[in-house]
Tab-separated table of C-alpha atoms in Angstrom:
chain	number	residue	atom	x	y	z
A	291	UNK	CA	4.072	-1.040	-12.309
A	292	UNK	CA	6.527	-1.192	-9.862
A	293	UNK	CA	8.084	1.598	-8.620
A	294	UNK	CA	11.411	0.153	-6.441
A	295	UNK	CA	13.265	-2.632	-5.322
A	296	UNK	CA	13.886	-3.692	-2.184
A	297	UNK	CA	16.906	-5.287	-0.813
A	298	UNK	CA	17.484	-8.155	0.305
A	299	UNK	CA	13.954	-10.125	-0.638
A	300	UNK	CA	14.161	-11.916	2.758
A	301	UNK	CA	16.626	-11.434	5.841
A	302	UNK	CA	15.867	-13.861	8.876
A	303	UNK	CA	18.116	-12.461	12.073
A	304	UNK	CA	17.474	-13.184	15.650
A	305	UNK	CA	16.172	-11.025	18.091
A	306	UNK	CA	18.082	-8.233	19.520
A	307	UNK	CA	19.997	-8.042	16.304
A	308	UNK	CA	19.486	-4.824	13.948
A	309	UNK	CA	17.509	-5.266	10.430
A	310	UNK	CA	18.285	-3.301	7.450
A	311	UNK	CA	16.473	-3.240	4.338
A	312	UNK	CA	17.004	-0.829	1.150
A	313	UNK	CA	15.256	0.480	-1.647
A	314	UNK	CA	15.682	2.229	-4.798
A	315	UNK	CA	13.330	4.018	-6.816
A	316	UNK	CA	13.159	5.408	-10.408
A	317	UNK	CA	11.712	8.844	-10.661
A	318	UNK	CA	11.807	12.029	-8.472
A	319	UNK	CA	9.658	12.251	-6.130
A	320	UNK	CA	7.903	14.197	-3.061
A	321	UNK	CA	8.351	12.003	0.093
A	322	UNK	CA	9.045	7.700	0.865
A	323	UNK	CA	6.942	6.087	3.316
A	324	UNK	CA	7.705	2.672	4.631
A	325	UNK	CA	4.885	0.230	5.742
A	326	UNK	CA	4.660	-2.692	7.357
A	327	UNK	CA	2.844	-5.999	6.544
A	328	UNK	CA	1.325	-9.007	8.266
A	329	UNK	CA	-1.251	-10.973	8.501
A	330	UNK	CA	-2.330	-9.830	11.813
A	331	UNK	CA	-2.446	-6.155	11.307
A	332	UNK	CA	-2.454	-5.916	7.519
A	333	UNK	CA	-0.431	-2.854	5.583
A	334	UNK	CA	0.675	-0.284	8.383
A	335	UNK	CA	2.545	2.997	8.081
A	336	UNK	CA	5.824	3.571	9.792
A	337	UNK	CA	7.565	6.466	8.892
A	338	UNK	CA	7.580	9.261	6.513
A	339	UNK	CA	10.428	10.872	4.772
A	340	UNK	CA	9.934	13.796	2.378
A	341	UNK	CA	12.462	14.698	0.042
A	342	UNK	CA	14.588	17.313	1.469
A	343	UNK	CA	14.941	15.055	4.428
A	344	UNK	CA	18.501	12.840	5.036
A	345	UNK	CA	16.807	11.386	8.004
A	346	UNK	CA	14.575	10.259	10.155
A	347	UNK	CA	14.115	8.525	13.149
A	348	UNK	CA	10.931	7.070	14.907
A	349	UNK	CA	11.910	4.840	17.799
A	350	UNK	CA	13.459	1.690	17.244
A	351	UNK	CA	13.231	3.165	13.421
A	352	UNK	CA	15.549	4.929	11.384
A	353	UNK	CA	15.438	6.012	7.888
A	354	UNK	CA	17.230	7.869	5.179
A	355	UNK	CA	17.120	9.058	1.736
A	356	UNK	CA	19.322	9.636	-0.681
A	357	UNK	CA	17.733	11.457	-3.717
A	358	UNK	CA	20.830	11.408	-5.451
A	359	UNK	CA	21.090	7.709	-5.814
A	360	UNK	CA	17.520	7.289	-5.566
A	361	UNK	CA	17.711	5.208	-2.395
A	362	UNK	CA	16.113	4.748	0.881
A	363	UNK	CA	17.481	2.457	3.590
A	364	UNK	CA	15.136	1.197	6.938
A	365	UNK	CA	17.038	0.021	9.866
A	366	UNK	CA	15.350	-1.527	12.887
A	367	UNK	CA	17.378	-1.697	16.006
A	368	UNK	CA	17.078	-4.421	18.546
A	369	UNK	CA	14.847	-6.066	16.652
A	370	UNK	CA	11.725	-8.360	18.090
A	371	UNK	CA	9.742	-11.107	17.094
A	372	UNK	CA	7.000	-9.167	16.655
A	373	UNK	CA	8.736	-7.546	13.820
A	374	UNK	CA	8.327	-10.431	11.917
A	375	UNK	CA	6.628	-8.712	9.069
A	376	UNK	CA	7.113	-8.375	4.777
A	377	UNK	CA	8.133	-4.447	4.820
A	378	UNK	CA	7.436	-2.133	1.280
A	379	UNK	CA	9.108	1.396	0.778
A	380	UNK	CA	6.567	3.359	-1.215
A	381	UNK	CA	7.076	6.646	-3.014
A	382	UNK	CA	4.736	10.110	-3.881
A	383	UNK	CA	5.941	11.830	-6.740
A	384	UNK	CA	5.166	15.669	-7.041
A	385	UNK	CA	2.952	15.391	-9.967
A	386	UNK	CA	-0.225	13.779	-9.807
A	387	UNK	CA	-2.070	12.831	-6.360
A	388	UNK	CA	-0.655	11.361	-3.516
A	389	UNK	CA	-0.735	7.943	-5.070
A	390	UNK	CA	1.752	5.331	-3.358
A	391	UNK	CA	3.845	3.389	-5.168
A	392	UNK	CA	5.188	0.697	-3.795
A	393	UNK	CA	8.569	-1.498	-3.866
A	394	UNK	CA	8.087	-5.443	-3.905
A	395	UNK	CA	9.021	-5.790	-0.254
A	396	UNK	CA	11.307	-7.653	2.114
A	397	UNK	CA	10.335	-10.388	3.839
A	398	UNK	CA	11.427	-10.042	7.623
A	399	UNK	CA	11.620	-13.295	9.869
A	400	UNK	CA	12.864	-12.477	13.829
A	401	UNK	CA	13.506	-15.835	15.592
A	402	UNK	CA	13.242	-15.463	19.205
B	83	UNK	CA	-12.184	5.211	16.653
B	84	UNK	CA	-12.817	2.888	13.558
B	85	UNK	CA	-10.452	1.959	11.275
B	86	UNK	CA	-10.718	1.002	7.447
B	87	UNK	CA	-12.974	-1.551	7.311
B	88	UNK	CA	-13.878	-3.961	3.525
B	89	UNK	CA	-16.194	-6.696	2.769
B	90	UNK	CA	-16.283	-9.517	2.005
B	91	UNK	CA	-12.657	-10.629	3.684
B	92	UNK	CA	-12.982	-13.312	1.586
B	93	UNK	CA	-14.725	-13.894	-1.621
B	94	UNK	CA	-14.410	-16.892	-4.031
B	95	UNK	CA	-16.271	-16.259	-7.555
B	96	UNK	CA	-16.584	-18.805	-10.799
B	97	UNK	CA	-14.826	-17.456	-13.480
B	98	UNK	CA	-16.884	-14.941	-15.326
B	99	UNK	CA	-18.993	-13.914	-12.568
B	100	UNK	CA	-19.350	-10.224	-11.331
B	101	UNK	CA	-18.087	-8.963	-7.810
B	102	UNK	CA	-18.411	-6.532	-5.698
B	103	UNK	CA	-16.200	-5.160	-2.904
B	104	UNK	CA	-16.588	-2.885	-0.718
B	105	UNK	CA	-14.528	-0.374	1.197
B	106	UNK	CA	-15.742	1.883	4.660
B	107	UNK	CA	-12.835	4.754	5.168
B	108	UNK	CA	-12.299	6.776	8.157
B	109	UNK	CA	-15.140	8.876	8.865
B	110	UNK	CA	-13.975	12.597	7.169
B	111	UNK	CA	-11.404	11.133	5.380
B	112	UNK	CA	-11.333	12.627	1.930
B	113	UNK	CA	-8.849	10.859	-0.256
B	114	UNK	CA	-9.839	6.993	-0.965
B	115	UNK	CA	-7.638	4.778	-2.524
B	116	UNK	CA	-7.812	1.108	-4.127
B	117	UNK	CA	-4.853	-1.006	-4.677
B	118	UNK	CA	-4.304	-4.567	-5.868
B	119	UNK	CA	-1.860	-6.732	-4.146
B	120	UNK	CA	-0.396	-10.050	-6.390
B	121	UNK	CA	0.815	-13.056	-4.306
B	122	UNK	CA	4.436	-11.950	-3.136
B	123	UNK	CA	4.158	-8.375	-5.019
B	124	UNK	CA	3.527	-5.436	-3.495
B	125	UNK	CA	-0.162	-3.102	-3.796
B	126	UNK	CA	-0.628	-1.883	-6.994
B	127	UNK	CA	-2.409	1.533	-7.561
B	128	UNK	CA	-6.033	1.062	-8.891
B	129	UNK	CA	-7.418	4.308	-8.600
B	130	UNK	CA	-8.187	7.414	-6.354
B	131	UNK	CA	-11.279	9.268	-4.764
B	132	UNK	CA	-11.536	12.892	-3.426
B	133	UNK	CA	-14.487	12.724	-1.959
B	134	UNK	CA	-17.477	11.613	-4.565
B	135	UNK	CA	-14.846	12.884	-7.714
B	136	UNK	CA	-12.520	9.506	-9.279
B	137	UNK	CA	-9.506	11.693	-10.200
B	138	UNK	CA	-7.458	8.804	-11.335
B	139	UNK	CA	-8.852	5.780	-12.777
B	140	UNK	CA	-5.444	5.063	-14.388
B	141	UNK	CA	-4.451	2.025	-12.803
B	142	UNK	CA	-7.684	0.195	-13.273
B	143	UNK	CA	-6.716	-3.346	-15.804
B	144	UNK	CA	-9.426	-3.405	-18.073
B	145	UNK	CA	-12.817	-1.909	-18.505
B	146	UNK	CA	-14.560	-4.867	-16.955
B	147	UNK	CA	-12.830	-2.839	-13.442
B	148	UNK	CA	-15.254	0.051	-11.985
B	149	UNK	CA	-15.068	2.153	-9.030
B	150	UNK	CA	-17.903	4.106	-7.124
B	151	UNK	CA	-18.245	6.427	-4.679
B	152	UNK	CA	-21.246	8.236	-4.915
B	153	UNK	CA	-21.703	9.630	-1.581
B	154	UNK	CA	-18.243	10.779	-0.672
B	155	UNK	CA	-18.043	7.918	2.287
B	156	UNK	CA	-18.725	4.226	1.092
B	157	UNK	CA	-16.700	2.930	-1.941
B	158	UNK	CA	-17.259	0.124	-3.793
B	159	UNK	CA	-14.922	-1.954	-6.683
B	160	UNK	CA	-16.921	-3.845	-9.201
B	161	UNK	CA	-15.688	-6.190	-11.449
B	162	UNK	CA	-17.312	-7.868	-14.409
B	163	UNK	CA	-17.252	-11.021	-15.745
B	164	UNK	CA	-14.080	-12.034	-12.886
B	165	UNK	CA	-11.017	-13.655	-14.928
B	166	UNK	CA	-8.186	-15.618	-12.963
B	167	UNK	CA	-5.828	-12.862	-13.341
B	168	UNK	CA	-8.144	-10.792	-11.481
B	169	UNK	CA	-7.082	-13.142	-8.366
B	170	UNK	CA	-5.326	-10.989	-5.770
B	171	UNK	CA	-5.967	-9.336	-2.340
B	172	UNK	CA	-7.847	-5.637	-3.179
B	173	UNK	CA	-6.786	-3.085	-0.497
B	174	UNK	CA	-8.830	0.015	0.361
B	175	UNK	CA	-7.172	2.597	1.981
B	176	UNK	CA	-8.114	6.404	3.356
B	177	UNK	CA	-6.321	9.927	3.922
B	178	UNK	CA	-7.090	12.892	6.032
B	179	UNK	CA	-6.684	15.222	3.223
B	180	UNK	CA	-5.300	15.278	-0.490
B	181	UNK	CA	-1.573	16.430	0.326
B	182	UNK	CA	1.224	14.181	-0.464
B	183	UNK	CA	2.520	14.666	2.621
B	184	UNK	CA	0.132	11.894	4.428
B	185	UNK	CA	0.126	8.634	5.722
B	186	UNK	CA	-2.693	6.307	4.103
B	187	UNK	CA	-4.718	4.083	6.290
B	188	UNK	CA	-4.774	0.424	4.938
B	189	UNK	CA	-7.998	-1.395	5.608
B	190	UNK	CA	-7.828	-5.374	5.746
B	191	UNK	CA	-8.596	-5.753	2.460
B	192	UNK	CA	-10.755	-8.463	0.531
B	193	UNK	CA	-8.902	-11.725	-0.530
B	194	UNK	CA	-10.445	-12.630	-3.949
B	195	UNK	CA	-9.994	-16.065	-6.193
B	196	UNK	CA	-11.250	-16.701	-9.337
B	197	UNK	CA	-11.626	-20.396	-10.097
């Protein structure tokens, strides 16, 4: 089953404008990962957030977590068409392995 | 250095036919993972390797689903008599270690439909 939403399903932008995309989840848990999809590269990782983290940056990248509302928000700055992607938060929880699971995505579309 | 790599990309079976799929991780990764991806959904946990041992098997559908990885490298997903629900893209993916604290590496995956 499904472990989050993500919010909006789609956002088209154009480039050079920022992209951000949330997501909520349902239990505790030990870190969120984002990951990136297309059908050029398949499922990539992004970024890594554990849970005492607020957040994160990685480049154009910027993440944070709020564990009280269970949330996670992604923003890409300046964003490119070769963002063009479908993007899914995932979530560990702190029992169990480090199983992902994973939100139902948001479909990305960067015109140029 | 080599990523993930799976075969068959693409597979197209008769209903009630047997598959196989199979997944190469990272060379000393320990932690294998398969996932099943519905059109539009996101991956869905199958079940999970440390090295030759399936820890979790929870997420396989049915029993006509098995998992192998007898060597601690190769993996391969079987299933059994292939029903159209079983029509998704399968994802294989690898860890460094068994932490929770790592990325996975997503190979390609195998594209399979059940007509």
């Amino acid at each position: 089953s499904q472990q989050g939403e993500e919010d909006p399903q789609a956002l088209s932008i154009q480039e050079g404008e920022n992209a951000t995309m949330n997501c909520s989840y349902k239990t505790s848990i030990n870190n969120l990962q984002w990951y990136r999809q297309n059908s050029g590269r398949g499922l990539v990782h992004l970024i890594l957030i554990r849970s005492n983290e607020r957040e994160k940056h990685s480049g154009r990248l910027r993440v944070t977590l709020d564990t009280s509302k269970k949330s996670s928000s992604l923003l890409i700055t300046a964003s490119r068409a070769a963002d063009t992607a479908s993007y899914f938060c995932a979530t560990v929880m702190n029992s169990g392995y480090s199983t992902l699971t994973f939100g139902k995505g948001t479909m990305l579309l960067v015109s140029p | 250095g080599a990523g993930v790599s799976q075969s068959p990309r693409y597979k197209v079976a008769k209903r009630g036919q047997d598959v196989a799929l199979r997944c190469d991780p990272i060379s000393g990764h320990v932690s294998l993972f398969w996932y099943q991806q519905a059109l539009g959904q996101g991956p869905e946990f199958l079940t999970y390797f440390q090295n030759e041992a399936q820890l979790d098997k929870s997420g396989l559908p049915s029993d006509r689903f098995f998992a192998e990885r007898p060597e601690g490298s190769v993996s391969t997903l079987k299933i059994q008599r292939t029903q159209q629900e079983d029509s998704a893209v399968y994802l294989c993916a690898s860890s460094f270690t068994t932490g929770t604290s790592y990325e996975q590496y997503f190979g390609p995956g195998t594209r399979l439909t059940v007509t």
